[in-house]
XYZ file of C-alpha atoms in Angstrom:
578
model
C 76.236 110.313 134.181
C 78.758 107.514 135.089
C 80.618 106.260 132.793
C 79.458 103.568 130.757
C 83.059 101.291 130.338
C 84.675 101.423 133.466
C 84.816 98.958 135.701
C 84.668 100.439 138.765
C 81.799 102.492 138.080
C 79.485 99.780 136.762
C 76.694 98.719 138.784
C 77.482 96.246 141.237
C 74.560 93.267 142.037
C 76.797 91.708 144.602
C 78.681 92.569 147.807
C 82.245 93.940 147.205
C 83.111 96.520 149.621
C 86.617 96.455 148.799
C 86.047 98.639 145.470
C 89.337 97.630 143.890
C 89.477 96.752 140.225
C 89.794 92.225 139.668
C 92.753 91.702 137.794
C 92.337 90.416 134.477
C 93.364 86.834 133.808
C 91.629 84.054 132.116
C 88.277 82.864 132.376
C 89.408 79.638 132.043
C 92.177 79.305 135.024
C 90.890 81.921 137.263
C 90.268 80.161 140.125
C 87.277 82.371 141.872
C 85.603 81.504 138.528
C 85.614 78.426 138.613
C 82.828 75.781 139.562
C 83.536 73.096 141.821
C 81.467 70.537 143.639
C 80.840 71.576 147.038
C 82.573 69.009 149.672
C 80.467 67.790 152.134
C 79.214 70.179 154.804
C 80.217 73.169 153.116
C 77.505 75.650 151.455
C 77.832 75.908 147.302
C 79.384 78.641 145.976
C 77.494 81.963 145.352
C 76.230 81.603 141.420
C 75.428 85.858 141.938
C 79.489 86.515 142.992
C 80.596 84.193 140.206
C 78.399 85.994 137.296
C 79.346 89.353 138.708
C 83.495 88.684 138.213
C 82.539 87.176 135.146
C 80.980 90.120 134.147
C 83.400 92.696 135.045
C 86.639 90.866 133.733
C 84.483 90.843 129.915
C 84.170 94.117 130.642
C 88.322 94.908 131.179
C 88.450 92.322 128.517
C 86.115 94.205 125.721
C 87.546 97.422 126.914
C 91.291 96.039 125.668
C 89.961 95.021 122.340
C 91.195 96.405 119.175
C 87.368 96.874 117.312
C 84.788 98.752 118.930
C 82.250 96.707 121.003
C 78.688 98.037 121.815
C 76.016 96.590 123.942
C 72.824 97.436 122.652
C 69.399 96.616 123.811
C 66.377 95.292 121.914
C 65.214 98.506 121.308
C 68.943 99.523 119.938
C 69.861 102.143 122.859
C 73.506 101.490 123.955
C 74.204 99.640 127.434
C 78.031 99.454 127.009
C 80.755 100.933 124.761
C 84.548 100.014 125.345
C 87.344 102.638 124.482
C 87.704 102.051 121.008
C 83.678 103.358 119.902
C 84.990 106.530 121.757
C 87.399 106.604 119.378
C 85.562 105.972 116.082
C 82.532 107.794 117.235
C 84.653 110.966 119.063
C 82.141 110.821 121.727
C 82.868 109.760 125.172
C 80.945 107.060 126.842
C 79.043 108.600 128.999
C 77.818 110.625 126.328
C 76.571 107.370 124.605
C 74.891 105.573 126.953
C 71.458 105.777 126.899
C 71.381 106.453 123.159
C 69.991 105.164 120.485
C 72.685 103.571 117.876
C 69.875 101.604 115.609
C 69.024 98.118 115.724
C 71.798 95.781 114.514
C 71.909 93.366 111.889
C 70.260 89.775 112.934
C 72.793 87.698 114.694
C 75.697 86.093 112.922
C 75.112 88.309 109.891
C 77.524 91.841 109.050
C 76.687 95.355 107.546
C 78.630 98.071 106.755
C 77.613 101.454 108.709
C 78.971 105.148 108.261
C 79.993 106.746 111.505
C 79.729 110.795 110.845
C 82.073 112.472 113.048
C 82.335 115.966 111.471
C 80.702 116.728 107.482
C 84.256 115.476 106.007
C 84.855 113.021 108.619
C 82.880 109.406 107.979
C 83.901 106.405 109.534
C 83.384 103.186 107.908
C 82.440 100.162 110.318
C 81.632 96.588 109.231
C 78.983 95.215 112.155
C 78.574 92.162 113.440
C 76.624 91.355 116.478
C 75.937 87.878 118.784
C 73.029 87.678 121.441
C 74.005 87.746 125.055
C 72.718 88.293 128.352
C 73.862 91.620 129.754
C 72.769 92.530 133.178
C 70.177 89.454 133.544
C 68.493 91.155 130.136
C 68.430 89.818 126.755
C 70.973 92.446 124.676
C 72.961 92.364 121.437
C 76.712 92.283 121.621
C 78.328 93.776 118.425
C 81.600 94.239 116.847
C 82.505 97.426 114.957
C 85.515 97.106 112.945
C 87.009 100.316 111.331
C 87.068 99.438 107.347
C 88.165 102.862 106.378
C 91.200 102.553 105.014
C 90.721 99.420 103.220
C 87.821 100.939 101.801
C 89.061 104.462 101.125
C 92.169 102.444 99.052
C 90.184 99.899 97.288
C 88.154 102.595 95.700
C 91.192 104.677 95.033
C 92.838 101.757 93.129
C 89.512 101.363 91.480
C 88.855 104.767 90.324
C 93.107 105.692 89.491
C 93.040 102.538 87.375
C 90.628 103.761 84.852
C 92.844 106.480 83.206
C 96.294 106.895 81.368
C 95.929 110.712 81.396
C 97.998 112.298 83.734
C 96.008 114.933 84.177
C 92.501 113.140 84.837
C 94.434 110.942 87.539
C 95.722 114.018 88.970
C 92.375 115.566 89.625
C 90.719 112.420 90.814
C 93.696 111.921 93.341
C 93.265 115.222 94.802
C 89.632 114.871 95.130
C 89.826 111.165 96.673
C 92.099 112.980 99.034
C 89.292 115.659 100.236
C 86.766 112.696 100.403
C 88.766 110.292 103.096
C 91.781 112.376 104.281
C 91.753 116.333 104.330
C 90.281 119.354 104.190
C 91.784 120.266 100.687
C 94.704 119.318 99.074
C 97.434 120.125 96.613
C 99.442 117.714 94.447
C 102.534 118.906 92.595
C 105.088 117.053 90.114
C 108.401 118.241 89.977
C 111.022 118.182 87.399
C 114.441 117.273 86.871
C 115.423 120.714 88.250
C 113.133 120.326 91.184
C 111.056 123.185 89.659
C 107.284 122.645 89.240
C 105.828 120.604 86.539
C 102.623 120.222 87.451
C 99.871 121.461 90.167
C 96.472 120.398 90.746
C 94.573 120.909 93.752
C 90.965 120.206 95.158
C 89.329 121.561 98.643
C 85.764 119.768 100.248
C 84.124 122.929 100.132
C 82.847 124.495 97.472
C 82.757 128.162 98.566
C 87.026 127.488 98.973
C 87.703 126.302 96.151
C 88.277 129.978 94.117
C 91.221 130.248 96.589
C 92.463 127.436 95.693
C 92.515 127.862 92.190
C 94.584 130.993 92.764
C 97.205 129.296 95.402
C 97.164 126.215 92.499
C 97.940 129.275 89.968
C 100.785 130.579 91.777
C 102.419 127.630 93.006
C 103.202 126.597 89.522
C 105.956 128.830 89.124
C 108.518 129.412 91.110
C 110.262 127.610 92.512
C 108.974 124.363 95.248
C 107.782 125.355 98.612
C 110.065 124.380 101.806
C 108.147 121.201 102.523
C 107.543 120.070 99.092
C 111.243 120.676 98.229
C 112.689 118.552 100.991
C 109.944 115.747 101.269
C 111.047 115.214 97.177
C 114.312 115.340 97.711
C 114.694 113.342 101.060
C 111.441 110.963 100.359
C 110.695 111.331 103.966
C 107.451 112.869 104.899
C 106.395 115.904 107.132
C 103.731 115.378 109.706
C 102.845 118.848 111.471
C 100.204 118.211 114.067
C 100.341 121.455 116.241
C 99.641 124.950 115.513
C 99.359 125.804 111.857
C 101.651 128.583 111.642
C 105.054 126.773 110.991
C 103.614 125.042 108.593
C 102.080 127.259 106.364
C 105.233 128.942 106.122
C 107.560 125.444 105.102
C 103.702 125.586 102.575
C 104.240 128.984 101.135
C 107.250 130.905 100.755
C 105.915 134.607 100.343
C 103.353 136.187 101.955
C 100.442 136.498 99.086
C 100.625 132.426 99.269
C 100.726 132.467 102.849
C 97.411 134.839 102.981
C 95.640 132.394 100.876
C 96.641 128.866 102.641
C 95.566 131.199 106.181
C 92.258 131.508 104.371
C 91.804 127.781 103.253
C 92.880 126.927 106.484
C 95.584 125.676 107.882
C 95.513 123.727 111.000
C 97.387 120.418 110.536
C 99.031 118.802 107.342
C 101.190 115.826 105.998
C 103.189 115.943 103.166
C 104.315 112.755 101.456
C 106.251 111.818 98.725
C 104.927 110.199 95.450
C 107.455 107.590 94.713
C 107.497 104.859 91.875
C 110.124 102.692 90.908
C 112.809 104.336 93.097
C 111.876 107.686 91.370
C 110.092 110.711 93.716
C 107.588 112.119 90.661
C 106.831 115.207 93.716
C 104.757 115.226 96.553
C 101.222 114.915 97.924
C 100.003 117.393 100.527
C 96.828 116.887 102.598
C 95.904 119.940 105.211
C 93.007 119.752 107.960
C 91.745 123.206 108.064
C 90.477 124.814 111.604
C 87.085 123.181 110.977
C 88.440 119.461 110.231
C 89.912 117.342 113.009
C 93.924 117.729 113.977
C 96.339 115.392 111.852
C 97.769 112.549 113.729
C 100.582 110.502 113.255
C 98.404 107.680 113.290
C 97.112 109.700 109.902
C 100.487 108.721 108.220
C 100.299 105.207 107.185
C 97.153 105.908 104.855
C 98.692 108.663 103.486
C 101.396 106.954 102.628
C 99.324 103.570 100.894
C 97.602 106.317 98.747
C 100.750 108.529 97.961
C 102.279 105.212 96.896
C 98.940 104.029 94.496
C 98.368 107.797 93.164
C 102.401 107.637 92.110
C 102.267 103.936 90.294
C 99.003 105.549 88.524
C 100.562 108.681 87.261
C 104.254 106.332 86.332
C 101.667 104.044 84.585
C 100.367 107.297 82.539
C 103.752 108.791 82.246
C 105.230 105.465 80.601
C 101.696 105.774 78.194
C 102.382 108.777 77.113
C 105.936 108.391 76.457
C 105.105 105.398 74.489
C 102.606 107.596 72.258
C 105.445 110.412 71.696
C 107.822 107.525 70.769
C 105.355 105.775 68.231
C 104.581 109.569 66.983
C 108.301 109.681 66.342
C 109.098 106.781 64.559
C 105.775 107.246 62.461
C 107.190 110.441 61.439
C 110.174 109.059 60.707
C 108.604 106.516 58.546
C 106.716 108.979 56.605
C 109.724 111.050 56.147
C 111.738 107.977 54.629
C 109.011 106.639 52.717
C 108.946 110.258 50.878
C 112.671 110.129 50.840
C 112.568 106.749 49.422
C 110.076 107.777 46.921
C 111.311 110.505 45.126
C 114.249 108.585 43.088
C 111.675 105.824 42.166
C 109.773 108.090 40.255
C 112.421 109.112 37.462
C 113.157 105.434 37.355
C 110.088 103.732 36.562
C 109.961 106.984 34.008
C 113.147 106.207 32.416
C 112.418 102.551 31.576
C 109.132 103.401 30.033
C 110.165 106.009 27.917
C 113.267 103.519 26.538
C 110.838 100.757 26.492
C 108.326 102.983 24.358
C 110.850 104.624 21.954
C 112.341 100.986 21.159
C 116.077 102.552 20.904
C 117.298 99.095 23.099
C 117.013 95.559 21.906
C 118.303 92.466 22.536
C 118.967 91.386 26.427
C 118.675 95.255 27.051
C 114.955 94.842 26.246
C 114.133 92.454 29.268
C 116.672 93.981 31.450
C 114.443 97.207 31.200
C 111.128 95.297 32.006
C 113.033 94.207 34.892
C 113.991 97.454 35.921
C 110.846 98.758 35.793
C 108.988 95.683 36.904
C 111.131 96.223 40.601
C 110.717 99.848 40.261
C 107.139 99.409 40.773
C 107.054 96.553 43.543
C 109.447 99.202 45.366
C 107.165 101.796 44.711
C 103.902 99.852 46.236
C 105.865 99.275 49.259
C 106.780 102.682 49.935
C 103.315 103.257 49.212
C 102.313 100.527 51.836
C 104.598 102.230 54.197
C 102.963 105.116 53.714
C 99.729 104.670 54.185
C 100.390 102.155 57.310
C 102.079 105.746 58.666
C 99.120 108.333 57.496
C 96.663 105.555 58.894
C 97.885 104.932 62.544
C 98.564 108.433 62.888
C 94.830 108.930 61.657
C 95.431 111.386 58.330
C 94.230 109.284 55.886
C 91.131 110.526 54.096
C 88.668 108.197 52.414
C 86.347 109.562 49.621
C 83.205 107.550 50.093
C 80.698 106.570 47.545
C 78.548 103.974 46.566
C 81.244 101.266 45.004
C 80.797 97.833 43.013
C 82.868 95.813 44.361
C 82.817 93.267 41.442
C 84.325 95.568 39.245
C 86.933 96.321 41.736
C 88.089 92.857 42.167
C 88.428 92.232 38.294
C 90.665 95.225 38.192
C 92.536 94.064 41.317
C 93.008 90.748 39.041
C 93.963 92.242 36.409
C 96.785 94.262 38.134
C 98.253 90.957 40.230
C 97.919 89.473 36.571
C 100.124 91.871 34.927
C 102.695 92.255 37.930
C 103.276 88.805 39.100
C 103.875 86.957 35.502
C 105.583 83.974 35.931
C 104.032 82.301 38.925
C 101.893 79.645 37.071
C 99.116 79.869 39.561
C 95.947 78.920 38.467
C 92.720 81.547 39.997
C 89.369 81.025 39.923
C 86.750 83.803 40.644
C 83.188 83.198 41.662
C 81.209 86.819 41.639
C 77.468 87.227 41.644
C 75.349 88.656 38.807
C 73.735 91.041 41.192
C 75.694 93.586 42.022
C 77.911 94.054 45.415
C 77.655 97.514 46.369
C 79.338 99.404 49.398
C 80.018 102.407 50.753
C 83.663 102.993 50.368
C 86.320 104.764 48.789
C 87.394 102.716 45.634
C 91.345 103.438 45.513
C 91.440 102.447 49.162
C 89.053 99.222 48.535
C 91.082 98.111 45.315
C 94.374 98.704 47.660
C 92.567 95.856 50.367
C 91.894 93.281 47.397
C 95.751 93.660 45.532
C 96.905 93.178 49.123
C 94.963 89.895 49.622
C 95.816 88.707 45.870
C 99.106 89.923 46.426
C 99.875 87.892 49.677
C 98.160 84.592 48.387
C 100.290 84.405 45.432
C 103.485 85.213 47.227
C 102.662 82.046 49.702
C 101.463 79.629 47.132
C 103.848 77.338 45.258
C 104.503 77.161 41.629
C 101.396 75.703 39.739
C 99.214 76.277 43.453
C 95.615 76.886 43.032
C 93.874 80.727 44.170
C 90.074 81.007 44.982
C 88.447 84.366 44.717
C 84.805 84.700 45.654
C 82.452 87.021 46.524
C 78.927 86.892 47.739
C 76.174 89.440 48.985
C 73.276 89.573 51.386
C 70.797 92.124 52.143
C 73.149 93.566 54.851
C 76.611 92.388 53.740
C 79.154 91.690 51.151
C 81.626 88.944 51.917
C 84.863 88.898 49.821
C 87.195 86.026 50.624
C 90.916 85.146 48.756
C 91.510 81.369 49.654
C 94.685 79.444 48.699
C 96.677 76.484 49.049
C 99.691 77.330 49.589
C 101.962 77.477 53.073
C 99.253 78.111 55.224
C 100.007 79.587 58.711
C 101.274 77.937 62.109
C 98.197 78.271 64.385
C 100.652 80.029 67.026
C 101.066 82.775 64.620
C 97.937 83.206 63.504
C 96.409 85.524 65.885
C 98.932 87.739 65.110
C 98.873 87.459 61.370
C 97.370 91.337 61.055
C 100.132 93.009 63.214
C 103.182 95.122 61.880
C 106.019 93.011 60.309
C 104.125 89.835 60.706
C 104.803 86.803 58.205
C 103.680 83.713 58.055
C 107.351 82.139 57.871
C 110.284 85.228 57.550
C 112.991 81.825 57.368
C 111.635 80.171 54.101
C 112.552 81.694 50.385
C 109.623 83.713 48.821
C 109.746 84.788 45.146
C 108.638 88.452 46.547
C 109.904 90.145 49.437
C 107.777 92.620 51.339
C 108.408 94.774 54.684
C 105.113 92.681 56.478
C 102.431 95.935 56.495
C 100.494 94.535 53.594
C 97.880 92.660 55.990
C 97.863 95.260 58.473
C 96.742 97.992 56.130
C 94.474 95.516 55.040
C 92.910 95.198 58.565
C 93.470 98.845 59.268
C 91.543 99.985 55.897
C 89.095 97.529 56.107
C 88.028 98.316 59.789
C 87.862 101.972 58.226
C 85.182 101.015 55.946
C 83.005 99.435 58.885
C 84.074 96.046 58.337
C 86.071 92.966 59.161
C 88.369 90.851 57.954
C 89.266 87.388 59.389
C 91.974 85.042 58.648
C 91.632 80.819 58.335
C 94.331 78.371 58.115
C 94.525 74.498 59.764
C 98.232 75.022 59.645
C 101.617 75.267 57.709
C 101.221 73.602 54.170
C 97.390 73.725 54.677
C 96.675 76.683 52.752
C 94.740 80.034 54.310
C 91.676 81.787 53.603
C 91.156 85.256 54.306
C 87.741 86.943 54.564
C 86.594 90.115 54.038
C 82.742 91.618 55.316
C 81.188 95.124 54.793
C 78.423 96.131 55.696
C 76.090 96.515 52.128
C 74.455 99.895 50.683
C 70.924 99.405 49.704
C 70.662 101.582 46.724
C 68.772 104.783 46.809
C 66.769 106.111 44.132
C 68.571 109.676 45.206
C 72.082 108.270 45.205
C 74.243 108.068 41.591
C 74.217 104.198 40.445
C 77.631 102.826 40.889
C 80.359 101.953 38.455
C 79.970 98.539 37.179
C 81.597 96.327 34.723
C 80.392 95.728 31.346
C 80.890 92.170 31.666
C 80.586 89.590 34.518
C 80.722 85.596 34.609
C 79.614 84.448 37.501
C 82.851 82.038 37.301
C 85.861 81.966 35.414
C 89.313 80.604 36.099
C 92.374 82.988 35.487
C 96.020 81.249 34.612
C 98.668 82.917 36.313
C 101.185 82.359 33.532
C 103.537 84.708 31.581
């Protein structure tokens, strides 16, 4: 059969005995192609001989393209292909024509079509077609433009973007490689002495992939292969193309790894460097085996685009993780000097009880001992803050769950702001319903929330400032909420109110200091009892209201009836006085 996109061996519908190809130029200037009125006496020129050049030159001219172009008829069998469909399709055109391709997309409109070369070689095309007249017969022209590559790294950005495990984007890498751009393939990390770190491999078929594990197996120790070695320390890439010999042995550098990579296959390869941030984290090896087409240069670009996302993925999940180990480290290091700082508080809040109970002091020694032991204990609740804030991110903290009144709590939580923070002359009032408020939750923790919230609204209100404590229940949930108004909180800072070392204003003079955890625990311990806690303020010297929800236990004829004080008002107003 002739073939199908030369010029020369097209049919010809006119005279031209000389047989030699029409140079290209353009449509527009060529003079042969142009029409002219005829001048008197002289015949008009030959409509036939004009459509026949124009013809052949969009012929030369779709041969030259850079996309495929296909002439199809009605019925979708191929009239035409230029060069570049023998490309993407690996067939020659001769072995086209005649075909049937399918019937294209309606005019003006695109699809996306997958070109199967070989089982691990698919072609991605986006279509778009125009009606023409080919040959005197109606016919669809269409475009095929090769959307591989953006494809193939679109998805790869998609799918490395999901994870901060180095691992996980390690795997998918490999097996995104075997998809678009290999037979198998084997990624390795190196480390500061340029010995392996890592190795993780994947091969497109399944009954391989046992031979892979091994070669993945031994190429973790020892030391790098040839290739790997100098593509990580040069960050130039290899490109073998020929014969698979050579390469296997810059792949392998004793025989047993050499025997397996001969049984994978080893026909072509690149190898190119993972670099991020000037840094080259190892290398990325892609091998065609004997049954996948040979590796061109032309392979080297993509290989490159997705060497350079799979290395910004796996510096992304290397800066993660080293974040982790550093927040591990100073967590520890918080829990260490919280103990450290804990053990001489103990003797001294012993000390000042045992003088103040044996009555051996008096005079100004008598207050100077409350004092003692008053900061003794604000230290100590601290440290104990610190503590917990440390046993809670690094998820230790146990909570012994039960069904809890949370009335009762809160009048204990009262009591103990009461007794610690004498001398404010704040005024309280506390709204609680006669029904009871019951929760699952662990009671220490739950009283630890409330002091917290008491705690922080009489550090921020003034001298003689007003503090609202109610509490209400539903069938599903029991709202707490400690409202004040006192300093209130700039609206800039309020979204951040519940993270570490947060304060509403560190500049002005409080009459307690603190280290900033006490609303994060809050959040933290809250959110651990299944519920949330929100924070309200129209600004500085506005006051703030902070609100507290849990979900609410209906009570069970099986389950113990909870803890509950022997007395409730449903309101009462508490002077903060000493």
């Amino acid at each position: 059969m002739a073939d199908s996109h030369g010029p020369e061996n097209l049919p010809d519908h006119t005279s031209h005995s000389s047989g030699r190809p029409v140079p290209s130029a353009d449509l527009r200037r060529e003079p042969a192609l142009q029409r002219r009125p005829a001048r008197d006496g002289e015949p008009a020129p030959s409509t036939t001989r004009q459509s026949h050049l124009t013809e052949r030159q969009l012929r030369r001219f779709l041969n030259d393209t850079l996309d495929g172009i296909i002439v199809l008829d009605h019925q979708g069998r191929v009239l035409f292909v230029n060069r570049r469909v023998e490309a993407l399709t690996g067939k020659l055109a001769s072995q086209l024509h005649g075909t049937s391709f399918g019937v294209p997309p309606a005019p003006g409109a695109s699809t996306e079509i997958d070109i199967v070369r070989a089982p691990h070689d698919i072609r991605t095309v986006e279509m778009r077609c125009v009606d023409i007249i080919w040959q005197g017969q109606p016919a669809f022209l269409a475009s095929l433009h090769d959307v591989t590559a953006q494809r193939f790294l679109a998805e790869s950005s998609a799918l490395l973007s999901r994870s901060l495990d180095t691992t996980t984007i390690l795997q998918t890498s490999a097996e995104l490689a075997t998809k678009y751009l290999a037979t198998w393939c084997l990624i390795q990390l190196a480390d500061e002495t340029s010995r392996p770190r890592m190795t993780v491999g994947a091969h497109s078929d399944p009954f391989r992939r046992p031979i892979l594990q091994e070669l993945q197996r031994l190429s973790a120790d020892g030391p790098l292969s040839a290739a790997v070695h100098d593509v990580i320390e040069t960050g130039i890439p290899e490109v073998r193309s020929g014969g698979g010999e050579g390469f296997s042995d810059r792949l392998a550098s004793d025989p047993l790894k050499r025997a397996l990579i001969h049984r994978l296959g080893c026909r072509s390869g690149i190898v190119v460097p993972l670099t991020a941030r000037g840094k080259t984290l190892g290398a990325l090896i892609l091998v065609e085996s004997e049954y996948g087409r040979p590796t061109s240069p032309d392979d080297l670009e993509l290989a490159e685009d997705f060497g350079r996302r799979c290395a910004m993925a796996l510096d992304n999940a290397m800066l993660y993780e080293s974040s982790l180990e550093t927040v591990r480290l100073h967590d520890e290091f918080l829990a260490m000097l919280a103990h450290e700082l804990r053990n001489p508080l103990t003797p001294i809040v012993a000390a000042a009880e045992v003088l103040e109970r044996t009555g051996d002091v008096s005079g100004p020694a008598t207050s100077q001992i409350v004092a003692i032991k008053r900061s003794a204990q604000h230290l100590t609740r601290m440290v104990d803050d610190l503590l917990d804030v440390s046993r809670i991110t690094r998820g230790v903290i146990p909570l012994r769950l039960a069904a809890t009144d949370i009335t009762q709590l809160l009048q204990e939580s009262i009591d103990a702001v009461q007794q610690s923070m004498a001398g404010a002359s704040q005024h309280m009032t506390v709204n609680l319903p006669d029904e009871p408020a019951v929760i699952r939750g662990d009671a220490t923790r739950l009283s630890q929330i409330f002091i917290n919230l008491l705690n922080n609204a009489v550090k921020y209100t003034p001298t003689g400032g007003d503090i609202r404590v109610d509490c209400s229940v539903t069938p599903s949930t029991v709202t707490v909420s400690v409202a004040d108004n006192g300093m209130g909180v700039a609206p800039e800072r309020l979204q951040h109110i519940f993270d570490m070392v947060v304060q509403a204003d560190q500049g002005l003079e409080r009459r307690a200091g603190g280290l900033g955890i006490g609303l994060t625990l809050v959040k933290r311990l809250v959110e651990d009892h299944d519920g949330t806690v929100t924070a309200e303020s129209k600004g500085l010297g506005q006051g703030s209201r902070f609100t507290v929800t849990f979900p609410a236990l209906k009570l069970d004829s099986k389950l113990p009836a909870p803890q509950t004080s022997s007395a409730r008002s449903t309101k009462r107003t508490v002077p903060m006085r000493p």
